[in-house]
Each structure stands twice: as C-alpha cells, then as structure tokens.
PDB file of C-alpha atoms in Angstrom:
ATOM      1  CA  MET A 272     -61.339 -15.536 -11.000  1.00 81.00           C
ATOM      2  CA  ARG A 273     -63.352 -18.197 -12.872  1.00 87.00           C
ATOM      3  CA  ILE A 274     -62.071 -19.176 -16.296  1.00 94.00           C
ATOM      4  CA  MET A 275     -64.864 -20.199 -18.610  1.00 95.00           C
ATOM      5  CA  LYS A 276     -64.659 -21.839 -22.034  1.00 96.00           C
ATOM      6  CA  ALA A 277     -65.903 -20.646 -25.433  1.00 95.00           C
ATOM      7  CA  MET A 278     -65.946 -22.271 -28.872  1.00 95.00           C
ATOM      8  CA  VAL A 279     -64.836 -19.651 -31.390  1.00 94.00           C
ATOM      9  CA  ALA A 280     -64.613 -19.785 -35.129  1.00 90.00           C
ATOM     10  CA  ILE A 281     -61.413 -18.122 -36.316  1.00 91.00           C
ATOM     11  CA  ALA A 282     -61.926 -17.110 -39.922  1.00 83.00           C
ATOM     12  CA  GLU A 283     -58.734 -18.614 -41.311  1.00 79.00           C
ATOM     13  CA  GLN A 284     -58.432 -21.673 -39.009  1.00 83.00           C
ATOM     14  CA  GLY A 285     -61.853 -23.050 -38.125  1.00 87.00           C
ATOM     15  CA  LEU A 286     -63.157 -23.810 -34.666  1.00 90.00           C
ATOM     16  CA  CYS A 287     -61.054 -23.578 -31.526  1.00 92.00           C
ATOM     17  CA  GLU A 288     -61.590 -23.493 -27.769  1.00 94.00           C
ATOM     18  CA  MET A 289     -60.697 -20.267 -26.026  1.00 96.00           C
ATOM     19  CA  ASP A 290     -60.802 -19.107 -22.430  1.00 96.00           C
ATOM     20  CA  VAL A 291     -63.303 -16.452 -21.286  1.00 97.00           C
ATOM     21  CA  ILE A 292     -62.979 -14.267 -18.211  1.00 97.00           C
ATOM     22  CA  GLU A 293     -65.185 -11.727 -16.585  1.00 95.00           C
ATOM     23  CA  HIS A 294     -63.441  -8.339 -16.216  1.00 94.00           C
ATOM     24  CA  ASP A 295     -65.070  -5.006 -15.259  1.00 92.00           C
ATOM     25  CA  GLY A 296     -68.493  -6.636 -15.378  1.00 94.00           C
ATOM     26  CA  GLU A 297     -68.138  -7.925 -18.967  1.00 95.00           C
ATOM     27  CA  HIS A 298     -67.026 -11.153 -20.619  1.00 96.00           C
ATOM     28  CA  TRP A 299     -63.772 -11.191 -22.556  1.00 97.00           C
ATOM     29  CA  LEU A 300     -62.106 -13.827 -24.774  1.00 97.00           C
ATOM     30  CA  VAL A 301     -58.552 -14.650 -23.829  1.00 98.00           C
ATOM     31  CA  PRO A 302     -56.711 -16.005 -26.953  1.00 96.00           C
ATOM     32  CA  GLU A 303     -53.424 -16.465 -25.098  1.00 95.00           C
ATOM     33  CA  TRP A 304     -51.947 -16.325 -21.582  1.00 97.00           C
ATOM     34  CA  LEU A 305     -48.498 -15.350 -20.386  1.00 95.00           C
ATOM     35  CA  GLN A 306     -47.512 -17.768 -17.660  1.00 93.00           C
ATOM     36  CA  HIS A 307     -45.477 -16.691 -14.570  1.00 89.00           C
ATOM     37  CA  THR A 308     -45.098 -20.235 -13.212  1.00 87.00           C
ATOM     38  CA  LYS A 309     -42.584 -19.512 -10.404  1.00 88.00           C
ATOM     39  CA  GLU A 310     -44.547 -16.466  -9.208  1.00 88.00           C
ATOM     40  CA  GLY A 311     -47.795 -18.487  -9.322  1.00 91.00           C
ATOM     41  CA  TRP A 312     -49.900 -16.391 -11.680  1.00 93.00           C
ATOM     42  CA  MET A 313     -50.730 -15.821 -15.355  1.00 95.00           C
ATOM     43  CA  THR A 314     -51.988 -12.801 -17.246  1.00 96.00           C
ATOM     44  CA  PRO A 315     -53.737 -12.443 -20.577  1.00 97.00           C
ATOM     45  CA  ILE A 316     -51.601 -11.215 -23.446  1.00 97.00           C
ATOM     46  CA  ARG A 317     -54.743  -9.575 -24.836  1.00 97.00           C
ATOM     47  CA  ILE A 318     -58.486  -9.805 -24.333  1.00 97.00           C
ATOM     48  CA  ILE A 319     -61.349  -9.356 -26.809  1.00 96.00           C
ATOM     49  CA  ARG A 320     -64.751  -8.104 -25.614  1.00 96.00           C
ATOM     50  CA  LEU A 321     -67.685 -10.405 -26.313  1.00 95.00           C
ATOM     51  CA  ILE A 322     -70.200  -7.534 -26.292  1.00 92.00           C
ATOM     52  CA  GLY A 323     -70.836  -6.675 -29.894  1.00 89.00           C
ATOM     53  CA  LEU A 324     -70.109 -10.131 -31.153  1.00 92.00           C
ATOM     54  CA  GLN A 325     -73.045 -12.496 -31.753  1.00 91.00           C
ATOM     55  CA  HIS A 326     -72.772 -15.294 -29.158  1.00 92.00           C
ATOM     56  CA  GLN A 327     -74.732 -17.737 -27.063  1.00 91.00           C
ATOM     57  CA  ARG A 328     -74.285 -18.802 -23.472  1.00 92.00           C
ATOM     58  CA  GLY A 329     -74.400 -22.328 -22.047  1.00 84.00           C
ATOM     59  CA  THR A 330     -74.199 -24.523 -25.105  1.00 76.00           C
ATOM     60  CA  VAL A 331     -72.947 -28.068 -25.594  1.00 82.00           C
ATOM     61  CA  TRP A 332     -69.751 -26.389 -26.906  1.00 75.00           C
ATOM     62  CA  GLY A 333     -68.973 -24.826 -23.518  1.00 87.00           C
ATOM     63  CA  ASP A 334     -69.972 -21.769 -21.528  1.00 94.00           C
ATOM     64  CA  PHE A 335     -70.106 -19.633 -24.761  1.00 95.00           C
ATOM     65  CA  LEU A 336     -70.423 -20.136 -28.482  1.00 94.00           C
ATOM     66  CA  VAL A 337     -69.238 -17.205 -30.585  1.00 93.00           C
ATOM     67  CA  ASN A 338     -71.424 -17.342 -33.766  1.00 89.00           C
ATOM     68  CA  ASP A 339     -69.475 -14.822 -35.858  1.00 87.00           C
ATOM     69  CA  PRO A 340     -66.042 -15.875 -37.169  1.00 91.00           C
ATOM     70  CA  ILE A 341     -63.294 -13.646 -35.812  1.00 92.00           C
ATOM     71  CA  PRO A 342     -60.488 -12.740 -38.154  1.00 92.00           C
ATOM     72  CA  GLU A 343     -57.117 -14.252 -37.218  1.00 92.00           C
ATOM     73  CA  ALA A 344     -55.612 -10.736 -37.277  1.00 91.00           C
ATOM     74  CA  VAL A 345     -57.950  -9.637 -34.440  1.00 93.00           C
ATOM     75  CA  ILE A 346     -57.024 -12.799 -32.408  1.00 93.00           C
ATOM     76  CA  GLU A 347     -53.362 -11.779 -32.839  1.00 92.00           C
ATOM     77  CA  GLY A 348     -54.093  -8.175 -31.771  1.00 89.00           C
ATOM     78  CA  ARG A 349     -53.988  -6.549 -35.210  1.00 87.00           C
ATOM     79  CA  LEU A 350     -57.182  -4.499 -35.597  1.00 82.00           C
ATOM     80  CA  PRO A 351     -58.402  -3.316 -38.991  1.00 76.00           C
ATOM     81  CA  LYS A 352     -57.867   0.411 -39.655  1.00 82.00           C
ATOM     82  CA  GLY A 353     -60.827   2.682 -38.963  1.00 78.00           C
ATOM     83  CA  PRO A 354     -63.918   1.883 -36.921  1.00 80.00           C
ATOM     84  CA  SER A 355     -64.146  -1.721 -35.721  1.00 82.00           C
ATOM     85  CA  ARG A 356     -66.712  -3.745 -33.855  1.00 86.00           C
ATOM     86  CA  TYR A 357     -63.910  -5.419 -31.989  1.00 91.00           C
ATOM     87  CA  THR A 358     -62.611  -4.123 -28.657  1.00 93.00           C
ATOM     88  CA  VAL A 359     -59.119  -5.473 -27.958  1.00 94.00           C
ATOM     89  CA  VAL A 360     -57.124  -4.661 -24.848  1.00 95.00           C
ATOM     90  CA  GLU A 361     -53.422  -5.499 -25.022  1.00 96.00           C
ATOM     91  CA  ARG A 362     -51.635  -6.493 -21.785  1.00 96.00           C
ATOM     92  CA  PRO A 363     -54.548  -5.854 -19.436  1.00 96.00           C
ATOM     93  CA  ASP A 364     -53.613  -5.531 -15.722  1.00 95.00           C
ATOM     94  CA  ILE A 365     -55.139  -8.871 -14.794  1.00 96.00           C
ATOM     95  CA  ARG A 366     -53.471 -11.560 -12.741  1.00 94.00           C
ATOM     96  CA  VAL A 367     -54.939 -14.990 -12.238  1.00 93.00           C
ATOM     97  CA  PRO A 368     -53.472 -17.219  -9.557  1.00 90.00           C
ATOM     98  CA  THR A 369     -52.112 -20.561 -10.716  1.00 88.00           C
ATOM     99  CA  GLY A 370     -50.548 -21.936  -7.591  1.00 71.00           C
ATOM    100  CA  GLY A 371     -46.887 -21.542  -8.462  1.00 59.00           C
ATOM    101  CA  VAL A 372     -44.027 -23.972  -8.179  1.00 54.00           C
ATOM    102  CA  GLN A 373     -43.134 -25.414  -4.798  1.00 46.00           C
TER     103      GLN A 373
END
C-alpha cells in the first residue's frame, strides 16, 4: 500500500503533515498509526475520508492539500453530535507492512 502525504490545517493547531492511504477506492487521512514493530506491520488508529472535504491533489505541499481546516476533535476521533460532513472510521482493518525487526 502506498502512503501519500497531505498538508492539513487543524483548526486549533495550524498546518501539519499527515499520511493519506487509498482504501476501498477512496483516499483517507491517517492522523495516527499504531506500530506493531516486531510483527512487521502498522495499522491506522482511525481514518478520515477526504471525499466531502475541499482538497487539491499534487501540490508543492505534497500529494494533497486539504483546504478546509479540520477541527482537532475530529482528528482525535470525537465527531460533533448530529449530521457531520466528516466520515471517521475507528480501528479500520488495515495492515501496512513495515518490514519488522530482525
């Protein structure tokens, strides 16, 4: 699986670089990974769907530039109550090989 890069504005923090993966034919932001070093893989703690968020591809900032600031609560997995434009998946069943420890 190819890991791409995005520049994301987090509302309370400013700009930060974040990983992006393709999953089920869509692009998803990965705010944080859970490393399984000895086993040789990592998995996203949560993913946030890019569809529905204003963004650009292939910029000087990386593979993606997310134009709309994302609330810190969403990055941390706390969605606002009621309808939301954010799609967040906690603990998706995704494993990315890292090589492991020899």
